[in-house]
XYZ file of C-alpha atoms in Angstrom:
520
model
C -33.477 82.993 45.783
C -34.090 79.393 45.052
C -36.387 77.202 47.035
C -34.941 74.935 49.596
C -35.338 71.235 48.799
C -37.367 69.051 51.048
C -35.156 66.897 53.255
C -37.366 63.910 52.403
C -36.741 64.420 48.688
C -32.963 64.646 49.180
C -33.036 61.472 51.149
C -34.992 59.680 48.339
C -32.524 60.832 45.618
C -29.396 59.949 47.479
C -30.586 56.511 48.649
C -32.152 54.541 45.705
C -33.778 51.203 46.489
C -31.973 47.872 45.944
C -34.880 46.491 43.860
C -34.471 49.312 41.354
C -30.782 48.512 41.099
C -31.519 44.837 40.401
C -34.074 45.805 37.768
C -31.617 48.007 35.915
C -28.917 45.312 36.145
C -31.269 42.696 34.683
C -32.230 45.068 31.888
C -28.583 45.662 30.972
C -27.920 41.920 30.956
C -30.899 41.293 28.691
C -29.762 44.001 26.295
C -26.271 42.522 26.201
C -27.585 39.009 25.436
C -29.965 40.372 22.801
C -27.137 42.292 21.161
C -24.918 39.174 21.106
C -27.749 37.074 19.663
C -28.440 39.613 16.932
C -24.747 39.920 16.202
C -24.375 36.138 15.859
C -27.478 35.978 13.681
C -26.193 38.617 11.262
C -22.769 36.971 11.215
C -24.382 33.622 10.339
C -26.423 35.266 7.584
C -23.302 36.854 6.187
C -21.463 33.515 6.178
C -24.390 31.756 4.501
C -24.536 34.441 1.829
C -20.838 34.052 1.211
C -21.198 30.251 0.900
C -24.123 30.564 -1.464
C -22.254 33.118 -3.478
C -19.265 30.774 -3.784
C -21.577 27.898 -4.715
C -23.239 29.992 -7.412
C -19.848 30.986 -8.761
C -18.779 27.327 -8.931
C -22.008 26.376 -10.687
C -21.574 29.192 -13.165
C -18.036 28.028 -13.873
C -19.273 24.435 -14.280
C -22.019 25.587 -16.621
C -19.519 27.595 -18.630
C -17.283 24.550 -18.857
C -20.199 22.324 -19.882
C -21.350 24.878 -22.433
C -17.889 25.067 -23.927
C -17.629 21.266 -24.002
C -21.083 21.001 -25.608
C -20.209 23.566 -28.242
C -16.960 21.754 -28.996
C -18.841 18.457 -29.229
C -21.450 19.958 -31.554
C -18.745 21.431 -33.723
C -16.973 18.090 -33.850
C -20.216 16.303 -34.657
C -20.945 18.740 -37.450
C -17.487 18.471 -38.916
C -17.451 14.681 -38.657
C -20.820 14.090 -40.324
C -19.414 13.780 -43.810
C -16.695 11.385 -42.742
C -19.123 9.226 -40.770
C -21.573 9.104 -43.665
C -18.835 8.047 -46.081
C -17.722 5.283 -43.731
C -21.312 4.143 -43.266
C -21.975 4.048 -47.008
C -18.869 1.974 -47.589
C -19.888 -0.388 -44.797
C -23.406 -0.790 -46.181
C -22.051 -1.445 -49.677
C -19.696 -4.105 -48.357
C -22.447 -5.745 -46.293
C -24.798 -5.741 -49.273
C -22.277 -7.493 -51.502
C -21.556 -10.064 -48.823
C -25.271 -10.649 -48.247
C -25.946 -11.175 -51.950
C -23.095 -13.617 -52.113
C -24.403 -15.532 -49.084
C -27.789 -16.028 -50.747
C -26.180 -18.523 -53.132
C -25.018 -20.728 -50.262
C -27.132 -23.798 -49.626
C -26.426 -24.269 -45.934
C -25.869 -21.379 -43.568
C -23.710 -23.602 -41.341
C -21.225 -24.334 -44.123
C -17.672 -23.099 -43.924
C -16.732 -21.342 -47.197
C -13.007 -21.697 -46.506
C -13.300 -25.451 -46.067
C -11.563 -25.373 -42.685
C -12.489 -27.686 -39.844
C -14.016 -25.659 -37.034
C -15.058 -26.573 -33.521
C -18.439 -25.939 -31.882
C -17.680 -22.334 -30.969
C -16.536 -21.535 -34.490
C -19.598 -23.208 -35.937
C -21.856 -21.049 -33.774
C -20.085 -17.923 -34.978
C -20.435 -19.018 -38.614
C -24.118 -19.772 -38.093
C -24.798 -16.389 -36.521
C -22.886 -14.611 -39.262
C -24.774 -16.434 -41.999
C -28.159 -15.672 -40.410
C -27.261 -12.000 -40.123
C -26.045 -11.861 -43.715
C -29.335 -13.247 -44.952
C -31.320 -11.011 -42.540
C -33.128 -14.056 -41.140
C -34.205 -12.379 -37.911
C -36.542 -15.134 -36.715
C -33.958 -17.851 -37.319
C -31.362 -15.708 -35.538
C -33.664 -15.332 -32.528
C -34.439 -19.031 -32.324
C -30.762 -19.901 -32.546
C -29.797 -17.493 -29.755
C -32.456 -18.649 -27.266
C -31.258 -22.254 -27.579
C -27.705 -21.306 -26.576
C -28.203 -19.888 -23.094
C -25.524 -22.192 -21.702
C -23.024 -20.614 -24.111
C -23.731 -17.065 -22.955
C -20.125 -15.865 -23.013
C -19.595 -17.253 -26.509
C -22.738 -15.451 -27.679
C -21.608 -12.231 -26.020
C -18.437 -12.303 -28.107
C -19.952 -13.618 -31.340
C -23.185 -11.635 -31.715
C -21.609 -8.172 -32.186
C -19.365 -9.559 -34.930
C -22.336 -11.260 -36.568
C -24.522 -8.148 -36.381
C -21.739 -6.237 -38.096
C -22.536 -8.248 -41.231
C -26.176 -7.102 -41.390
C -27.192 -4.625 -44.063
C -29.328 -2.846 -41.448
C -28.409 -4.234 -38.002
C -30.734 -1.938 -36.039
C -33.822 -3.024 -37.996
C -32.651 -6.637 -37.807
C -32.512 -6.476 -33.985
C -36.002 -4.959 -33.757
C -37.380 -7.800 -35.844
C -35.466 -10.432 -33.862
C -36.754 -9.411 -30.428
C -40.286 -8.653 -31.646
C -41.263 -12.189 -30.638
C -41.277 -11.178 -26.958
C -40.879 -7.372 -26.875
C -42.824 -5.192 -26.333
C -45.443 -7.958 -25.952
C -44.689 -11.638 -25.502
C -46.545 -13.311 -28.361
C -46.030 -16.794 -26.907
C -48.349 -16.260 -23.934
C -47.696 -15.882 -20.221
C -46.856 -19.480 -19.320
C -43.546 -19.669 -21.155
C -39.993 -19.216 -19.951
C -38.733 -15.682 -19.642
C -36.446 -14.677 -22.513
C -35.543 -11.195 -21.301
C -31.893 -12.272 -21.038
C -31.791 -12.863 -24.812
C -33.342 -9.451 -25.570
C -30.860 -7.649 -23.322
C -27.932 -9.587 -24.783
C -28.900 -8.742 -28.370
C -29.590 -5.081 -27.556
C -26.263 -4.725 -25.757
C -24.474 -6.394 -28.675
C -25.968 -3.875 -31.108
C -24.351 -0.824 -29.467
C -20.766 -1.363 -30.730
C -22.188 -1.967 -34.208
C -24.148 1.297 -34.514
C -21.802 3.711 -32.742
C -20.269 6.450 -34.852
C -16.800 5.358 -36.013
C -15.488 8.907 -35.611
C -16.926 10.324 -32.388
C -18.030 7.103 -30.669
C -21.079 6.480 -28.482
C -22.198 10.104 -28.434
C -23.807 9.478 -31.815
C -25.562 6.288 -32.905
C -25.856 5.547 -36.623
C -29.516 4.529 -36.634
C -31.723 5.535 -39.528
C -34.664 7.861 -38.744
C -37.216 5.237 -39.783
C -35.735 2.641 -37.426
C -35.517 5.165 -34.598
C -39.163 6.079 -35.145
C -40.109 2.393 -35.039
C -38.109 1.920 -31.840
C -39.910 4.901 -30.286
C -43.297 3.390 -31.165
C -42.260 0.128 -29.497
C -41.190 2.003 -26.356
C -44.504 3.864 -26.195
C -46.388 0.586 -26.656
C -44.480 -0.923 -23.722
C -45.288 2.060 -21.511
C -48.950 1.883 -22.519
C -49.124 -1.739 -21.379
C -47.319 -1.094 -18.111
C -50.494 -1.088 -16.033
C -51.509 -4.436 -17.502
C -48.236 -5.856 -16.183
C -49.105 -4.802 -12.642
C -47.688 -1.281 -12.572
C -44.160 -0.106 -11.858
C -43.863 -2.001 -8.569
C -45.009 -5.348 -9.967
C -43.580 -5.406 -13.484
C -41.024 -8.155 -14.020
C -37.395 -7.131 -13.775
C -36.407 -8.718 -17.148
C -39.100 -6.619 -18.827
C -37.795 -3.473 -17.132
C -34.222 -4.274 -18.098
C -35.184 -4.907 -21.720
C -37.155 -1.651 -21.919
C -34.376 0.505 -20.447
C -31.717 -1.156 -22.586
C -33.945 -0.612 -25.629
C -34.027 3.129 -24.901
C -30.263 3.354 -24.492
C -29.410 1.173 -27.497
C -31.518 3.176 -29.961
C -30.857 6.572 -28.339
C -34.515 7.392 -27.740
C -34.363 8.552 -24.111
C -37.129 11.056 -23.394
C -36.262 13.723 -20.804
C -39.938 14.013 -19.954
C -39.963 10.426 -18.684
C -37.021 10.730 -16.283
C -39.300 10.214 -13.290
C -40.575 6.970 -14.815
C -37.025 5.820 -15.557
C -35.999 6.532 -11.978
C -38.857 4.471 -10.546
C -38.089 1.581 -12.882
C -34.398 1.644 -11.960
C -35.210 1.658 -8.230
C -37.662 -1.222 -8.607
C -34.987 -3.368 -10.302
C -31.901 -1.937 -8.615
C -30.597 -5.385 -7.632
C -29.498 -6.009 -11.227
C -25.816 -5.243 -11.677
C -26.329 -3.281 -14.921
C -28.814 -0.813 -13.429
C -26.299 1.827 -12.220
C -24.769 2.121 -15.704
C -28.200 2.207 -17.316
C -29.255 4.952 -14.907
C -26.323 7.104 -16.010
C -27.063 6.417 -19.672
C -30.695 7.421 -19.100
C -29.641 10.859 -17.821
C -30.207 10.222 -14.096
C -26.734 11.291 -12.936
C -28.061 14.362 -11.087
C -30.625 12.243 -9.243
C -28.158 9.580 -8.119
C -27.646 10.882 -4.543
C -31.395 10.898 -3.908
C -31.741 7.461 -5.502
C -29.023 6.054 -3.240
C -30.773 7.507 -0.184
C -34.016 5.921 -1.309
C -32.348 2.532 -1.717
C -30.898 2.785 1.791
C -34.288 3.706 3.243
C -35.810 0.663 1.505
C -33.257 -1.671 3.087
C -31.319 -2.209 -0.161
C -27.940 -1.203 1.216
C -26.048 -3.652 -0.990
C -27.590 -2.177 -4.135
C -26.762 1.288 -2.834
C -23.090 0.276 -2.571
C -23.024 -0.689 -6.251
C -24.576 2.664 -7.176
C -22.087 4.639 -5.061
C -19.090 3.019 -6.729
C -20.565 3.474 -10.192
C -21.139 7.218 -9.797
C -18.168 7.980 -7.535
C -20.059 8.884 -4.360
C -18.104 6.623 -2.010
C -17.008 9.550 0.181
C -20.587 10.683 0.671
C -21.956 7.171 1.205
C -19.224 5.006 2.846
C -19.723 1.352 1.843
C -18.639 -0.391 5.054
C -21.486 0.916 7.270
C -23.938 0.065 4.493
C -22.688 -3.521 4.245
C -22.832 -3.988 8.008
C -26.356 -2.606 8.090
C -27.309 -5.011 5.307
C -26.007 -7.996 7.304
C -27.794 -6.768 10.413
C -31.101 -6.514 8.553
C -30.573 -10.003 7.119
C -30.100 -11.438 10.615
C -33.264 -9.717 11.779
C -35.154 -11.130 8.834
C -33.828 -14.613 9.626
C -34.924 -14.262 13.245
C -38.410 -13.175 12.179
C -38.645 -16.253 9.949
C -37.825 -18.483 12.924
C -40.609 -16.836 14.933
C -43.176 -17.172 12.147
C -45.792 -19.773 13.180
C -46.759 -20.382 9.549
C -43.343 -21.860 8.721
C -42.739 -24.122 11.682
C -41.475 -27.042 9.616
C -39.180 -25.060 7.316
C -38.374 -22.053 9.501
C -34.809 -23.090 10.319
C -34.045 -23.925 6.691
C -35.478 -20.664 5.347
C -33.710 -18.572 7.995
C -30.346 -20.213 7.275
C -30.842 -19.724 3.549
C -31.629 -16.036 4.071
C -28.478 -15.439 6.098
C -26.326 -17.504 3.709
C -27.500 -15.462 0.736
C -26.680 -12.198 2.510
C -23.222 -13.417 3.543
C -22.335 -14.552 0.025
C -23.478 -11.250 -1.479
C -21.474 -9.167 1.014
C -18.336 -11.293 0.594
C -18.568 -10.952 -3.183
C -19.050 -7.182 -2.902
C -16.050 -6.793 -0.583
C -13.813 -8.802 -2.907
C -15.070 -6.989 -6.015
C -14.339 -3.500 -4.689
C -11.163 -4.470 -2.761
C -12.522 -3.613 0.691
C -10.763 -6.403 2.615
C -8.541 -3.950 4.522
C -11.593 -2.107 5.867
C -13.904 -5.098 6.284
C -12.075 -8.464 6.668
C -14.060 -11.383 5.306
C -12.584 -14.155 7.488
C -15.344 -13.987 10.095
C -17.995 -13.831 7.413
C -16.583 -16.919 5.709
C -16.439 -18.795 9.025
C -20.076 -17.987 9.700
C -20.988 -19.123 6.189
C -19.115 -22.401 6.709
C -20.981 -22.967 9.982
C -24.348 -22.518 8.311
C -23.375 -24.800 5.436
C -22.091 -27.426 7.870
C -25.374 -27.407 9.777
C -27.252 -27.753 6.502
C -25.093 -30.707 5.446
C -25.555 -32.451 8.789
C -29.321 -32.043 8.558
C -29.299 -33.558 5.092
C -27.292 -36.535 6.330
C -29.647 -37.018 9.270
C -32.634 -36.901 6.944
C -31.009 -39.446 4.620
C -30.534 -42.018 7.448
C -33.812 -43.924 8.044
C -35.414 -44.097 11.440
C -35.045 -47.107 13.752
C -35.708 -50.230 11.729
C -38.667 -52.314 12.808
C -37.442 -55.652 14.082
C -39.056 -58.803 15.317
C -39.021 -59.416 19.008
C -38.079 -63.057 18.605
C -34.848 -62.924 16.630
C -34.216 -59.193 15.931
C -34.497 -59.858 12.189
C -35.635 -57.184 9.745
C -39.329 -56.661 9.304
C -40.937 -57.015 5.892
C -41.926 -53.834 4.067
C -44.804 -52.031 5.696
C -46.767 -51.944 2.466
C -46.840 -55.713 2.365
C -49.407 -55.828 5.157
C -51.738 -53.295 3.612
C -53.006 -55.648 0.914
C -55.098 -58.752 1.355
C -53.157 -61.984 0.850
C -49.908 -60.004 0.436
C -46.988 -62.238 -0.413
C -43.383 -61.074 -0.326
C -41.595 -63.438 -2.695
C -38.183 -61.929 -1.973
C -38.158 -63.481 1.504
C -36.315 -66.840 1.831
C -38.270 -69.995 2.184
C -38.790 -71.262 5.773
C -36.280 -73.843 7.092
C -37.217 -77.502 7.092
C -37.593 -77.676 10.861
C -40.240 -74.964 10.966
C -43.807 -76.195 11.125
C -45.780 -75.361 8.060
C -49.073 -73.560 8.626
C -52.068 -75.839 8.440
C -55.093 -75.132 6.319
C -58.323 -74.182 8.007
C -60.384 -76.444 5.751
C -58.649 -79.586 7.160
C -60.468 -81.472 9.918
C -59.221 -80.879 13.412
C -58.084 -84.476 13.705
C -55.633 -84.295 10.859
C -52.187 -83.659 12.324
C -50.252 -80.774 10.898
C -47.172 -81.302 8.732
C -43.944 -81.576 10.624
C -41.905 -80.437 7.642
C -42.859 -78.450 4.531
C -43.407 -80.311 1.285
C -40.444 -80.382 -1.047
C -42.283 -78.405 -3.683
C -43.767 -75.717 -1.367
C -41.435 -73.061 -2.677
C -42.987 -73.296 -6.135
C -46.570 -73.091 -4.990
C -48.678 -70.021 -4.650
C -49.096 -68.822 -1.055
C -52.058 -70.328 0.830
C -55.167 -68.293 1.147
C -54.806 -67.989 4.909
C -51.153 -68.713 5.661
C -51.296 -67.793 9.327
C -54.255 -69.935 10.449
C -52.774 -72.547 12.814
C -54.340 -75.614 14.368
C -55.654 -75.304 17.932
C -52.622 -76.735 19.646
C -49.638 -75.328 21.412
C -47.979 -72.464 19.617
C -44.993 -73.510 17.515
C -41.489 -72.418 18.367
C -40.429 -68.995 17.162
C -39.823 -68.813 13.448
C -36.407 -67.772 12.178
C -37.972 -66.281 9.059
C -41.671 -65.795 8.557
C -44.132 -64.154 6.247
C -45.964 -60.915 6.928
C -49.526 -61.021 8.098
C -52.145 -58.793 6.499
C -52.641 -55.773 8.706
C -56.379 -55.858 8.301
C -56.603 -59.493 9.521
C -57.682 -59.917 13.174
C -54.744 -60.856 15.337
C -56.538 -63.190 17.701
C -59.456 -64.286 15.574
C -57.681 -67.221 13.870
C -56.660 -69.016 17.064
C -58.964 -71.148 19.146
C -57.162 -70.364 22.385
C -57.506 -66.597 21.749
C -53.745 -66.029 21.826
C -51.452 -65.397 18.926
C -47.930 -66.822 18.815
C -45.297 -64.810 20.623
C -43.701 -63.403 17.489
C -47.094 -62.199 16.252
C -47.800 -60.466 19.540
C -44.469 -58.733 19.355
C -45.216 -57.599 15.799
C -48.427 -55.766 16.767
C -47.152 -54.103 19.893
């Protein structure tokens, strides 16, 4: 027979405590939450793996497409070599014959056809003749004197360089005066614009006539020389103040030099990126960045420009590389205007620019407004960012500037005599001893002439000036009067020397009324 259970034990099994029930309920809830958290975590991992897998597949497809395109390009380049070489040889032969013929000309500005040409045509003929004769130094000197005719040069130089026997070598010799080292010294005008213009004009001359810009027809010796020049510029970068302090024209010339001669070094991409960022405000920098092989780094470069407060430059980069969807231009332009207003306000609060603070602040805001308006109109953003309010604000600032100029042009209150409100003589007249203003009219006949101090006191003063007083030299002491009652106020009088005592020349210690009014 089995043992009989203890009544106390039966009671304990049939009536569990409420605390134990709560503990088990809490444990079940915790397990449920933990299971849900783990389930969500594994689901998220699965989704991320699927996304990465799709991304890898897309990259593989893009790489396959790029590989196929590269192979096709290489095949085309290989097939087209013979044709390009034949065209180049024919071109060189033609240029050589033309150059030999031009050597017999006496004046490079002459017109062989005998036609009458205007100034623009004469410039084109001059450039062509200089290129034919390979006179690089004369070509350079001619170009730098025509900065005002920049558009004419931009159209004429490529045509002129096309007449050179070796245009690439000719350009290296032409710009060697200032690049990679300015041989004129550091106190001369910057001629980076001329270097960039000539280098840009060389590109259409040296491109392959069959496959285009993907291959530049530059001889190995010239390319080697161009590489040496680039390395020399990089070696002297620290002497120019480093990447952050090098002049923008120098940077632009260097980068354009690399692109023009096709000597971009993939190992220097980090250097190219820093140089582009440091001079990003130049309009050509986005295109140069793409030509330098920085397309993959463009998103990071745009972010860096935004972080540096160069939102306007970032907008130009986004449109150049097609990243407008990722970096919307309107918020960037508004942020740029906001930063400009803050900068203007900080200028007004600067105690070091108290006199010019308002002018500098207005100029800062005006510059920002003009740049934003130009950017909006260039990229057709008027529907998203109307420019009417910006133009009104710009007109207000310009109006204030004009009014200040007018106020500065009007002289202050003119000094007048107390006796007859007539104009005072120039202030400088009283700074010199025995100053005499001959432009003043002679005194009227009824005005008492000043007496001379060397006369005896008993000699009465003249009641009218001598007839020939106007032709005499002024008396030594023209304002020393006799010790009698002051004369009536003068209608027109002569200035007194400022360093002469006011009351010292009068025996009664009082100066005439008009003199007292003058020195108040």
